[in-house]
Amino acid sequence: MGRRIWPLLLALLLAGCAAPEEPCRRELEAMDTYMVLTVYGPRAGEAAGQGEALLRELEARLSVTEEDSEIYRANHSGGEPVPLSEDTARLLAQALALCESTEGALDVTIYPVVRSWGFTTGAFRVPEEAELARLLERVDYTRVRLEGDSLTLPEGVELDLGAVAKGWAGDRLTELFRSLGITSAIVELGGNVQAMGTRPDGEPWRVAVQAPEGGYAAALEVADKAVVTSGGYQRYFQQDGKTYCHIIDPAAGRPAESGLASVTVVADRGVRADGLSTALFVMGRERAEAYWREHGDFELIFLGEDGGAAVTEGLEDCFTLYGEWEDRPLEIVRR
Ligand code: ADP
Ligand code: MG
């Protein structure tokens, strides 16, 4: 049966160095996940409070299941244009660009398929081949029409921004904090970590990467980065001895089976890291490496189902395997 393990990544605040001031730490559940905001500075309390309100607002706008959300209304528009808020339109435009650049490995119209596997309701099932073929006819991000803030979805096409929403939320939180003069904060939104600035003592943030079997596999030192993991172990169900994960390969309509246990993307922006982590998990290691060589504005951590680990060369000096994974060989992927 379905099981969720969170948080995937845990921001480890190194003990021992007294912070200039105490952080404000706020835990909440939103967007179907457990979140922790840790903010430093004189206006930390205010920032955390406004941050929570922002997350609630994003959840209310972007949810696929809440009947008042913009996405729900678009999905039930019967082919008529619907107005979007400026913020949702910006997110959708960026998500569509990622769908195109990943050649549909990310596809924001995958929702009918995700639902038929039961990932939205928890009523898990393995759909018949014929049903999947029928549903896949409705999956095609190129049919989404976004003109300014006006969205038109052809009848039957439904959006799900679940693969990018938390990354977007991380970016929006960072902007909000910056506008309040905050220079040091770290937010964990389920498998997404957004590290703003450095720790208050000027040292990099240490972010832990979860091991697929539980516990932690690695630690990463970063400043001003989003660190986002997509893993087959995050949300899945088992039937007849087979495991089905919540990330769907849009080419097949079936859970991705690429040999990866997880892929972590380290990028400047949360929305890019989030969209890519989902897409590169679908692509598998070989295609993901090719995509990295072609684009190169982000770095990757691969944990294989075979227990192997690899990182792209930009992380060579800030990444260490950890715990049970400490003695395993680490492959460095070069350009
Ligand atoms: P999580 O939200 O669990 O951190 P992801 O960012 O990888 O993980 O997003 C997975 C979610 O995105 C799924 O729960 C589903 O709603 C949706 N999804 C699954 N496969 C795809 C895909 N290929 N393209 C776009 N969205 C997807
Ligand atoms: Mg994602």
Tab-separated table of C-alpha atoms and ligand atoms in Angstrom:
chain	number	residue	atom	x	y	z
A	1	MET	CA	0.000	0.000	0.000
A	2	GLY	CA	1.033	3.587	-0.380
A	3	ARG	CA	3.513	5.052	1.920
A	4	ARG	CA	5.093	8.421	2.166
A	5	ILE	CA	8.357	9.150	3.773
A	6	TRP	CA	9.217	12.724	4.440
A	7	PRO	CA	11.118	14.867	4.761
A	8	LEU	CA	13.393	13.578	2.050
A	9	LEU	CA	16.105	16.033	2.613
A	10	LEU	CA	16.907	17.502	5.923
A	11	ALA	CA	18.716	20.768	6.333
A	12	LEU	CA	21.410	20.080	8.861
A	13	LEU	CA	22.384	23.101	10.838
A	14	LEU	CA	25.873	22.394	12.063
A	15	ALA	CA	26.032	22.577	15.802
A	16	GLY	CA	28.793	24.313	17.642
A	17	CYS	CA	28.871	27.795	16.116
A	18	ALA	CA	26.670	30.234	17.930
A	19	ALA	CA	24.429	32.063	15.471
A	20	PRO	CA	24.377	35.859	15.650
A	21	GLU	CA	20.703	35.601	16.416
A	22	GLU	CA	18.226	32.819	17.011
A	23	PRO	CA	16.386	31.612	13.908
A	24	CYS	CA	12.638	31.557	13.597
A	25	ARG	CA	11.599	28.023	12.734
A	26	ARG	CA	8.134	27.221	11.466
A	27	GLU	CA	6.750	23.782	10.585
A	28	LEU	CA	3.603	23.286	8.577
A	29	GLU	CA	1.838	20.906	6.251
A	30	ALA	CA	0.909	22.302	2.866
A	31	MET	CA	0.857	21.098	-0.762
A	32	ASP	CA	0.466	17.574	0.550
A	33	THR	CA	3.851	17.656	2.222
A	34	TYR	CA	5.681	18.495	5.429
A	35	MET	CA	7.501	21.835	5.349
A	36	VAL	CA	9.989	23.615	7.572
A	37	LEU	CA	10.976	27.271	7.202
A	38	THR	CA	14.083	28.406	9.103
A	39	VAL	CA	14.761	32.126	8.847
A	40	TYR	CA	17.474	34.298	10.413
A	41	GLY	CA	17.628	38.039	10.991
A	42	PRO	CA	15.740	40.732	12.858
A	43	ARG	CA	12.590	40.282	10.769
A	44	ALA	CA	12.696	36.458	10.817
A	45	GLY	CA	9.387	36.044	12.650
A	46	GLU	CA	7.536	38.312	10.259
A	47	ALA	CA	9.154	36.572	7.267
A	48	ALA	CA	8.195	33.100	8.500
A	49	GLY	CA	4.605	34.241	9.112
A	50	GLN	CA	4.275	35.793	5.673
A	51	GLY	CA	6.018	32.740	4.199
A	52	GLU	CA	3.397	30.439	5.656
A	53	ALA	CA	0.601	32.645	4.295
A	54	LEU	CA	2.246	32.585	0.853
A	55	LEU	CA	2.440	28.765	0.896
A	56	ARG	CA	-1.246	28.521	1.826
A	57	GLU	CA	-2.134	30.914	-1.002
A	58	LEU	CA	-0.103	28.924	-3.552
A	59	GLU	CA	-1.687	25.687	-2.381
A	60	ALA	CA	-5.168	27.171	-2.727
A	61	ARG	CA	-4.433	28.362	-6.273
A	62	LEU	CA	-2.509	25.365	-7.611
A	63	SER	CA	-4.224	22.338	-6.080
A	64	VAL	CA	-5.713	19.853	-8.586
A	65	THR	CA	-8.301	18.653	-6.092
A	66	GLU	CA	-9.538	21.857	-4.350
A	67	GLU	CA	-12.621	22.988	-6.241
A	68	ASP	CA	-11.776	26.681	-5.831
A	69	SER	CA	-8.277	26.432	-7.256
A	70	GLU	CA	-7.298	27.984	-10.567
A	71	ILE	CA	-6.103	24.618	-11.809
A	72	TYR	CA	-9.343	22.866	-10.862
A	73	ARG	CA	-11.362	25.537	-12.647
A	74	ALA	CA	-9.201	25.241	-15.750
A	75	ASN	CA	-9.544	21.447	-15.679
A	76	HIS	CA	-13.335	21.800	-15.581
A	77	SER	CA	-13.667	24.596	-18.132
A	78	GLY	CA	-15.131	22.452	-20.919
A	79	GLY	CA	-12.678	23.832	-23.456
A	80	GLU	CA	-13.482	27.501	-22.680
A	81	PRO	CA	-10.737	30.045	-21.889
A	82	VAL	CA	-10.213	30.782	-18.196
A	83	PRO	CA	-8.323	33.738	-16.675
A	84	LEU	CA	-5.306	32.891	-14.538
A	85	SER	CA	-3.648	35.025	-11.900
A	86	GLU	CA	-0.443	36.571	-13.152
A	87	ASP	CA	1.622	34.388	-10.835
A	88	THR	CA	0.035	31.112	-11.987
A	89	ALA	CA	0.411	32.181	-15.623
A	90	ARG	CA	4.132	32.814	-15.068
A	91	LEU	CA	4.560	29.418	-13.427
A	92	LEU	CA	2.673	27.647	-16.214
A	93	ALA	CA	4.724	29.421	-18.900
A	94	GLN	CA	7.949	28.244	-17.259
A	95	ALA	CA	6.598	24.729	-16.767
A	96	LEU	CA	5.588	24.512	-20.445
A	97	ALA	CA	9.079	25.639	-21.480
A	98	LEU	CA	10.530	22.791	-19.377
A	99	CYS	CA	8.119	20.293	-20.962
A	100	GLU	CA	9.386	21.349	-24.370
A	101	SER	CA	13.045	21.354	-23.465
A	102	THR	CA	12.796	17.859	-21.917
A	103	GLU	CA	10.886	16.614	-24.985
A	104	GLY	CA	7.869	15.727	-22.912
A	105	ALA	CA	9.647	13.747	-20.164
A	106	LEU	CA	7.989	16.435	-18.062
A	107	ASP	CA	4.407	16.801	-19.192
A	108	VAL	CA	2.054	18.986	-17.141
A	109	THR	CA	-0.968	17.340	-18.789
A	110	ILE	CA	-0.180	13.912	-17.302
A	111	TYR	CA	-2.951	14.269	-14.697
A	112	PRO	CA	-5.550	11.856	-16.176
A	113	VAL	CA	-2.917	9.111	-16.077
A	114	VAL	CA	-1.658	9.982	-12.576
A	115	ARG	CA	-5.256	9.849	-11.358
A	116	SER	CA	-6.011	6.510	-12.974
A	117	TRP	CA	-3.093	4.926	-11.087
A	118	GLY	CA	-4.657	6.300	-7.899
A	119	PHE	CA	-1.868	8.670	-6.929
A	120	THR	CA	-4.222	11.581	-6.239
A	121	THR	CA	-6.753	9.639	-4.191
A	122	GLY	CA	-4.695	6.849	-2.633
A	123	ALA	CA	-6.976	4.260	-4.294
A	124	PHE	CA	-4.015	2.605	-6.027
A	125	ARG	CA	-4.538	0.316	-9.010
A	126	VAL	CA	-2.767	-0.894	-12.136
A	127	PRO	CA	-4.867	0.325	-15.105
A	128	GLU	CA	-5.464	-1.880	-18.136
A	129	GLU	CA	-3.419	-1.246	-21.276
A	130	ALA	CA	-6.504	-0.111	-23.231
A	131	GLU	CA	-7.473	2.365	-20.528
A	132	LEU	CA	-3.954	3.832	-20.510
A	133	ALA	CA	-3.947	4.158	-24.293
A	134	ARG	CA	-7.249	6.045	-24.118
A	135	LEU	CA	-6.011	8.346	-21.346
A	136	LEU	CA	-2.729	9.049	-23.127
A	137	GLU	CA	-4.684	10.582	-25.996
A	138	ARG	CA	-5.479	13.410	-23.574
A	139	VAL	CA	-1.834	13.907	-22.554
A	140	ASP	CA	-0.020	16.483	-24.672
A	141	TYR	CA	1.372	19.717	-23.271
A	142	THR	CA	1.580	21.235	-26.772
A	143	ARG	CA	-2.222	21.499	-26.763
A	144	VAL	CA	-2.197	23.882	-23.778
A	145	ARG	CA	-2.911	27.425	-25.008
A	146	LEU	CA	-1.579	30.169	-22.777
A	147	GLU	CA	-2.039	33.680	-24.137
A	148	GLY	CA	-1.015	36.265	-21.575
A	149	ASP	CA	-3.034	35.314	-18.523
A	150	SER	CA	-5.699	33.464	-20.484
A	151	LEU	CA	-5.560	29.663	-20.493
A	152	THR	CA	-7.453	27.367	-22.829
A	153	LEU	CA	-7.372	23.613	-22.349
A	154	PRO	CA	-9.014	21.471	-25.027
A	155	GLU	CA	-11.807	19.261	-23.711
A	156	GLY	CA	-10.325	16.311	-21.821
A	157	VAL	CA	-6.897	17.891	-21.263
A	158	GLU	CA	-6.110	18.410	-17.576
A	159	LEU	CA	-3.226	20.141	-15.846
A	160	ASP	CA	-1.203	19.002	-12.845
A	161	LEU	CA	1.566	21.345	-11.691
A	162	GLY	CA	2.596	18.974	-8.879
A	163	ALA	CA	6.025	18.401	-10.421
A	164	VAL	CA	6.955	22.118	-10.289
A	165	ALA	CA	4.739	23.747	-7.644
A	166	LYS	CA	7.053	23.253	-4.682
A	167	GLY	CA	10.037	24.539	-6.621
A	168	TRP	CA	8.032	27.619	-7.570
A	169	ALA	CA	7.018	28.027	-3.926
A	170	GLY	CA	10.702	27.938	-2.923
A	171	ASP	CA	11.504	30.704	-5.408
A	172	ARG	CA	8.578	32.811	-4.245
A	173	LEU	CA	9.604	32.374	-0.598
A	174	THR	CA	13.145	33.465	-1.430
A	175	GLU	CA	11.829	36.607	-3.157
A	176	LEU	CA	9.577	37.370	-0.215
A	177	PHE	CA	12.400	36.949	2.294
A	178	ARG	CA	14.707	39.114	0.214
A	179	SER	CA	12.092	41.888	0.124
A	180	LEU	CA	12.096	41.821	3.940
A	181	GLY	CA	15.867	42.205	4.077
A	182	ILE	CA	16.532	38.569	5.024
A	183	THR	CA	19.908	37.259	3.836
A	184	SER	CA	19.970	33.841	5.493
A	185	ALA	CA	17.216	31.228	5.397
A	186	ILE	CA	16.665	27.611	4.512
A	187	VAL	CA	13.348	26.082	3.579
A	188	GLU	CA	12.473	22.418	3.238
A	189	LEU	CA	9.367	21.694	1.219
A	190	GLY	CA	9.206	17.901	1.211
A	191	GLY	CA	11.961	16.758	-1.135
A	192	ASN	CA	12.828	20.338	-2.057
A	193	VAL	CA	15.385	22.384	-0.164
A	194	GLN	CA	15.891	26.034	-0.969
A	195	ALA	CA	18.996	27.493	0.631
A	196	MET	CA	19.027	31.275	0.675
A	197	GLY	CA	22.394	32.963	1.168
A	198	THR	CA	24.687	31.196	3.613
A	199	ARG	CA	24.317	30.274	7.229
A	200	PRO	CA	24.400	33.351	9.454
A	201	ASP	CA	28.074	32.649	10.244
A	202	GLY	CA	28.947	32.832	6.533
A	203	GLU	CA	29.533	29.098	6.129
A	204	PRO	CA	27.638	27.191	3.406
A	205	TRP	CA	24.428	25.370	4.267
A	206	ARG	CA	24.744	21.629	4.646
A	207	VAL	CA	21.911	19.766	2.970
A	208	ALA	CA	21.453	16.032	3.416
A	209	VAL	CA	20.334	13.763	0.578
A	210	GLN	CA	18.050	10.979	1.693
A	211	ALA	CA	19.001	7.370	1.127
A	212	PRO	CA	16.321	5.423	-0.749
A	213	GLU	CA	16.197	2.852	2.065
A	214	GLY	CA	15.794	5.572	4.749
A	215	GLY	CA	18.369	7.641	6.596
A	216	TYR	CA	20.845	9.754	4.684
A	217	ALA	CA	23.155	8.894	1.808
A	218	ALA	CA	25.098	12.113	1.383
A	219	ALA	CA	25.674	15.690	2.444
A	220	LEU	CA	26.081	18.670	0.162
A	221	GLU	CA	27.405	22.159	0.923
A	222	VAL	CA	25.636	24.951	-0.924
A	223	ALA	CA	24.834	28.663	-0.836
A	224	ASP	CA	21.987	30.301	-2.748
A	225	LYS	CA	20.801	27.090	-4.388
A	226	ALA	CA	17.737	24.940	-4.760
A	227	VAL	CA	18.389	21.247	-4.091
A	228	VAL	CA	15.509	19.114	-5.332
A	229	THR	CA	15.180	15.344	-5.306
A	230	SER	CA	12.760	13.137	-7.202
A	231	GLY	CA	12.835	9.549	-6.065
A	232	GLY	CA	10.857	6.425	-6.761
A	233	TYR	CA	10.746	5.770	-3.013
A	234	GLN	CA	8.917	9.026	-2.183
A	235	ARG	CA	5.418	7.887	-3.017
A	236	TYR	CA	4.606	4.439	-4.357
A	237	PHE	CA	2.496	1.341	-3.964
A	238	GLN	CA	3.190	-2.342	-4.383
A	239	GLN	CA	1.059	-4.951	-6.068
A	240	ASP	CA	1.912	-8.575	-6.843
A	241	GLY	CA	5.489	-7.982	-5.750
A	242	LYS	CA	6.003	-5.054	-8.105
A	243	THR	CA	6.622	-1.458	-7.035
A	244	TYR	CA	4.874	1.422	-8.825
A	245	CYS	CA	6.136	4.959	-8.173
A	246	HIS	CA	4.337	8.302	-8.548
A	247	ILE	CA	6.524	9.629	-11.346
A	248	ILE	CA	4.997	8.643	-14.670
A	249	ASP	CA	6.805	8.238	-17.962
A	250	PRO	CA	4.455	10.168	-20.268
A	251	ALA	CA	5.624	8.112	-23.258
A	252	ALA	CA	4.258	4.929	-21.681
A	253	GLY	CA	1.661	6.138	-19.188
A	254	ARG	CA	3.408	3.946	-16.618
A	255	PRO	CA	5.585	4.674	-13.590
A	256	ALA	CA	9.147	5.491	-14.665
A	257	GLU	CA	11.521	2.543	-14.405
A	258	SER	CA	14.869	3.913	-15.381
A	259	GLY	CA	17.144	2.167	-12.885
A	260	LEU	CA	17.446	5.318	-10.792
A	261	ALA	CA	16.476	5.332	-7.127
A	262	SER	CA	16.615	9.122	-7.171
A	263	VAL	CA	17.968	12.116	-9.000
A	264	THR	CA	18.805	15.365	-7.233
A	265	VAL	CA	19.117	18.620	-9.155
A	266	VAL	CA	21.118	21.555	-7.764
A	267	ALA	CA	20.223	24.799	-9.547
A	268	ASP	CA	19.849	28.514	-8.942
A	269	ARG	CA	16.087	28.376	-9.181
A	270	GLY	CA	13.646	26.047	-7.458
A	271	VAL	CA	11.193	25.751	-10.323
A	272	ARG	CA	13.938	24.645	-12.711
A	273	ALA	CA	15.406	22.183	-10.209
A	274	ASP	CA	11.950	20.744	-9.490
A	275	GLY	CA	10.831	20.372	-13.096
A	276	LEU	CA	14.156	18.877	-14.098
A	277	SER	CA	14.319	16.423	-11.198
A	278	THR	CA	11.023	14.898	-12.317
A	279	ALA	CA	11.973	14.918	-16.006
A	280	LEU	CA	15.480	13.510	-15.512
A	281	PHE	CA	14.133	10.742	-13.272
A	282	VAL	CA	11.895	9.746	-16.188
A	283	MET	CA	14.791	9.973	-18.681
A	284	GLY	CA	17.161	7.774	-16.708
A	285	ARG	CA	20.858	8.295	-16.214
A	286	GLU	CA	22.141	8.217	-19.787
A	287	ARG	CA	19.646	10.700	-21.208
A	288	ALA	CA	19.886	12.832	-18.075
A	289	GLU	CA	23.660	13.113	-18.483
A	290	ALA	CA	23.231	14.098	-22.121
A	291	TYR	CA	20.740	16.779	-21.089
A	292	TRP	CA	23.184	18.064	-18.447
A	293	ARG	CA	26.015	18.278	-21.014
A	294	GLU	CA	23.755	20.193	-23.335
A	295	HIS	CA	22.496	22.702	-20.747
A	296	GLY	CA	24.994	22.824	-17.923
A	297	ASP	CA	23.414	25.454	-15.662
A	298	PHE	CA	22.745	22.849	-12.961
A	299	GLU	CA	24.418	19.876	-11.273
A	300	LEU	CA	23.159	16.371	-10.563
A	301	ILE	CA	23.356	13.604	-7.987
A	302	PHE	CA	22.288	10.139	-9.117
A	303	LEU	CA	21.552	7.336	-6.669
A	304	GLY	CA	21.109	4.082	-8.589
A	305	GLU	CA	18.806	1.215	-7.728
A	306	ASP	CA	21.989	-0.870	-7.772
A	307	GLY	CA	23.320	1.132	-4.802
A	308	GLY	CA	25.810	3.177	-6.843
A	309	ALA	CA	26.218	6.946	-6.583
A	310	ALA	CA	27.371	9.516	-9.144
A	311	VAL	CA	27.635	13.305	-9.197
A	312	THR	CA	28.352	15.763	-11.984
A	313	GLU	CA	31.756	17.423	-11.759
A	314	GLY	CA	30.524	20.759	-10.391
A	315	LEU	CA	29.697	19.033	-7.104
A	316	GLU	CA	33.004	17.211	-6.736
A	317	ASP	CA	34.296	19.464	-3.951
A	318	CYS	CA	31.105	20.018	-1.994
A	319	PHE	CA	29.602	16.527	-1.901
A	320	THR	CA	30.337	13.660	0.508
A	321	LEU	CA	28.763	10.252	0.857
A	322	TYR	CA	27.514	9.646	4.310
A	323	GLY	CA	26.519	6.913	6.784
A	324	GLU	CA	25.838	3.541	5.136
A	325	TRP	CA	26.849	5.006	1.788
A	326	GLU	CA	30.195	6.354	2.976
A	327	ASP	CA	32.367	3.524	1.663
A	328	ARG	CA	30.628	3.085	-1.664
A	329	PRO	CA	32.411	4.179	-4.824
A	330	LEU	CA	31.430	7.616	-6.075
A	331	GLU	CA	31.542	8.232	-9.789
A	332	ILE	CA	32.232	11.759	-11.060
A	333	VAL	CA	30.438	12.554	-14.310
A	334	ARG	CA	32.541	14.844	-16.509
A	335	ARG	CA	31.509	17.108	-19.368
B	1	ADP	P1	7.170	15.311	-5.428
B	1	ADP	O1	6.064	16.259	-5.767
B	1	ADP	O2	6.706	14.060	-4.773
B	1	ADP	O3	8.309	15.959	-4.709
B	1	ADP	P2	7.977	15.464	-8.182
B	1	ADP	O4	8.424	16.875	-8.144
B	1	ADP	O5	8.870	14.537	-8.915
B	1	ADP	O6	7.791	14.818	-6.771
B	1	ADP	O7	6.550	15.486	-8.847
B	1	ADP	C1	5.780	14.324	-8.944
B	1	ADP	C2	4.344	14.707	-9.162
B	1	ADP	O8	4.194	15.314	-10.447
B	1	ADP	C3	3.456	13.491	-9.180
B	1	ADP	O9	2.860	13.279	-7.922
B	1	ADP	C4	2.423	13.812	-10.255
B	1	ADP	O10	1.388	14.582	-9.683
B	1	ADP	C5	3.186	14.665	-11.206
B	1	ADP	N1	3.878	13.907	-12.265
B	1	ADP	C6	4.230	12.608	-12.305
B	1	ADP	N2	4.910	12.313	-13.443
B	1	ADP	C7	5.004	13.480	-14.125
B	1	ADP	C8	5.579	13.854	-15.367
B	1	ADP	N3	6.239	12.964	-16.129
B	1	ADP	N4	5.460	15.141	-15.771
B	1	ADP	C9	4.804	16.042	-15.005
B	1	ADP	N5	4.237	15.759	-13.833
B	1	ADP	C10	4.340	14.501	-13.381
B	2	MG	MG	9.693	17.814	-9.533
